PDB file of C-alpha atoms in Angstrom:
ATOM      1  CA  MET A   1     -88.579 -19.831 -46.173  1.00 62.00           C
ATOM      2  CA  THR A   2     -86.023 -20.711 -48.898  1.00 66.00           C
ATOM      3  CA  ASP A   3     -85.998 -21.532 -52.585  1.00 71.00           C
ATOM      4  CA  GLU A   4     -83.999 -24.535 -53.915  1.00 74.00           C
ATOM      5  CA  ASP A   5     -80.968 -22.528 -53.962  1.00 74.00           C
ATOM      6  CA  GLY A   6     -81.122 -21.511 -50.216  1.00 69.00           C
ATOM      7  CA  MET A   7     -82.144 -17.785 -51.315  1.00 68.00           C
ATOM      8  CA  PRO A   8     -84.742 -16.164 -49.123  1.00 68.00           C
ATOM      9  CA  VAL A   9     -88.379 -16.122 -50.524  1.00 74.00           C
ATOM     10  CA  ARG A  10     -90.893 -13.653 -49.373  1.00 77.00           C
ATOM     11  CA  MET A  11     -94.616 -13.157 -50.232  1.00 77.00           C
ATOM     12  CA  VAL A  12     -96.381  -9.927 -49.316  1.00 81.00           C
ATOM     13  CA  ILE A  13    -100.062  -9.557 -49.764  1.00 84.00           C
ATOM     14  CA  ILE A  14    -101.618  -6.069 -49.768  1.00 86.00           C
ATOM     15  CA  GLU A  15    -105.210  -5.402 -50.441  1.00 88.00           C
ATOM     16  CA  PHE A  16    -106.527  -2.522 -52.164  1.00 89.00           C
ATOM     17  CA  PRO A  17    -110.123  -1.482 -52.616  1.00 89.00           C
ATOM     18  CA  THR A  18    -110.144  -1.725 -56.371  1.00 90.00           C
ATOM     19  CA  MET A  19    -107.671  -2.543 -59.357  1.00 90.00           C
ATOM     20  CA  ALA A  20    -107.717   1.082 -60.091  1.00 92.00           C
ATOM     21  CA  ALA A  21    -106.568   2.146 -56.782  1.00 92.00           C
ATOM     22  CA  LEU A  22    -103.727  -0.474 -56.872  1.00 89.00           C
ATOM     23  CA  LYS A  23    -102.687   0.919 -60.339  1.00 92.00           C
ATOM     24  CA  GLU A  24    -102.867   4.597 -59.156  1.00 93.00           C
ATOM     25  CA  ARG A  25    -100.855   3.891 -56.170  1.00 89.00           C
ATOM     26  CA  TYR A  26     -98.181   1.816 -58.268  1.00 87.00           C
ATOM     27  CA  ALA A  27     -97.917   4.855 -60.581  1.00 90.00           C
ATOM     28  CA  SER A  28     -97.900   7.537 -57.924  1.00 91.00           C
ATOM     29  CA  PRO A  29     -95.040   9.784 -57.582  1.00 91.00           C
ATOM     30  CA  ASP A  30     -95.102   9.338 -53.684  1.00 91.00           C
ATOM     31  CA  TYR A  31     -94.523   5.551 -54.326  1.00 85.00           C
ATOM     32  CA  GLY A  32     -91.920   5.905 -57.070  1.00 86.00           C
ATOM     33  CA  PRO A  33     -88.760   6.276 -54.931  1.00 88.00           C
ATOM     34  CA  GLY A  34     -89.750   3.507 -52.679  1.00 82.00           C
ATOM     35  CA  ARG A  35     -90.567   1.160 -55.728  1.00 82.00           C
ATOM     36  CA  ASP A  36     -87.330   2.042 -57.252  1.00 83.00           C
ATOM     37  CA  ILE A  37     -85.266   1.102 -54.297  1.00 82.00           C
ATOM     38  CA  ARG A  38     -87.449  -2.143 -53.922  1.00 77.00           C
ATOM     39  CA  LEU A  39     -86.730  -3.115 -57.444  1.00 78.00           C
ATOM     40  CA  ARG A  40     -83.138  -2.489 -57.649  1.00 80.00           C
ATOM     41  CA  PRO A  41     -81.570  -5.357 -55.684  1.00 74.00           C
ATOM     42  CA  ALA A  42     -84.275  -7.999 -56.128  1.00 71.00           C
ATOM     43  CA  THR A  43     -86.076 -10.105 -58.693  1.00 75.00           C
ATOM     44  CA  SER A  44     -89.731  -9.533 -58.078  1.00 75.00           C
ATOM     45  CA  THR A  45     -93.095 -10.608 -59.514  1.00 78.00           C
ATOM     46  CA  LEU A  46     -96.454  -8.565 -59.153  1.00 79.00           C
ATOM     47  CA  ILE A  47     -99.478 -10.517 -59.238  1.00 83.00           C
ATOM     48  CA  ALA A  48    -102.672  -8.615 -59.091  1.00 86.00           C
ATOM     49  CA  LEU A  49    -106.127 -10.297 -58.772  1.00 84.00           C
ATOM     50  CA  GLU A  50    -109.618  -8.690 -58.667  1.00 83.00           C
ATOM     51  CA  ALA A  51    -111.859 -10.071 -55.829  1.00 77.00           C
ATOM     52  CA  GLY A  52    -113.758 -13.166 -57.253  1.00 69.00           C
ATOM     53  CA  SER A  53    -111.335 -13.539 -60.102  1.00 54.00           C
ATOM     54  CA  ALA A  54    -109.838 -16.941 -58.905  1.00 54.00           C
ATOM     55  CA  ALA A  55    -113.301 -18.447 -58.197  1.00 49.00           C
ATOM     56  CA  GLU A  56    -114.469 -17.339 -61.526  1.00 53.00           C
ATOM     57  CA  SER A  57    -111.649 -18.939 -63.248  1.00 52.00           C
ATOM     58  CA  ALA A  58    -112.073 -22.232 -61.651  1.00 54.00           C
ATOM     59  CA  GLY A  59    -115.809 -22.382 -62.144  1.00 52.00           C
TER      60      GLY A  59
END
């Protein structure tokens, strides 16, 4: 999949049991080096949704 400029586009979906678990992992010293490497060469957007949040927003 590519964007209008022909650049690769990727979407990764990772499920965490809770929003707190996601935030804990993102701030973790164990994840820090990997996060820093991932963010260096790329433009990225993190979107976090809690279970049921999309359905609640639509209704």
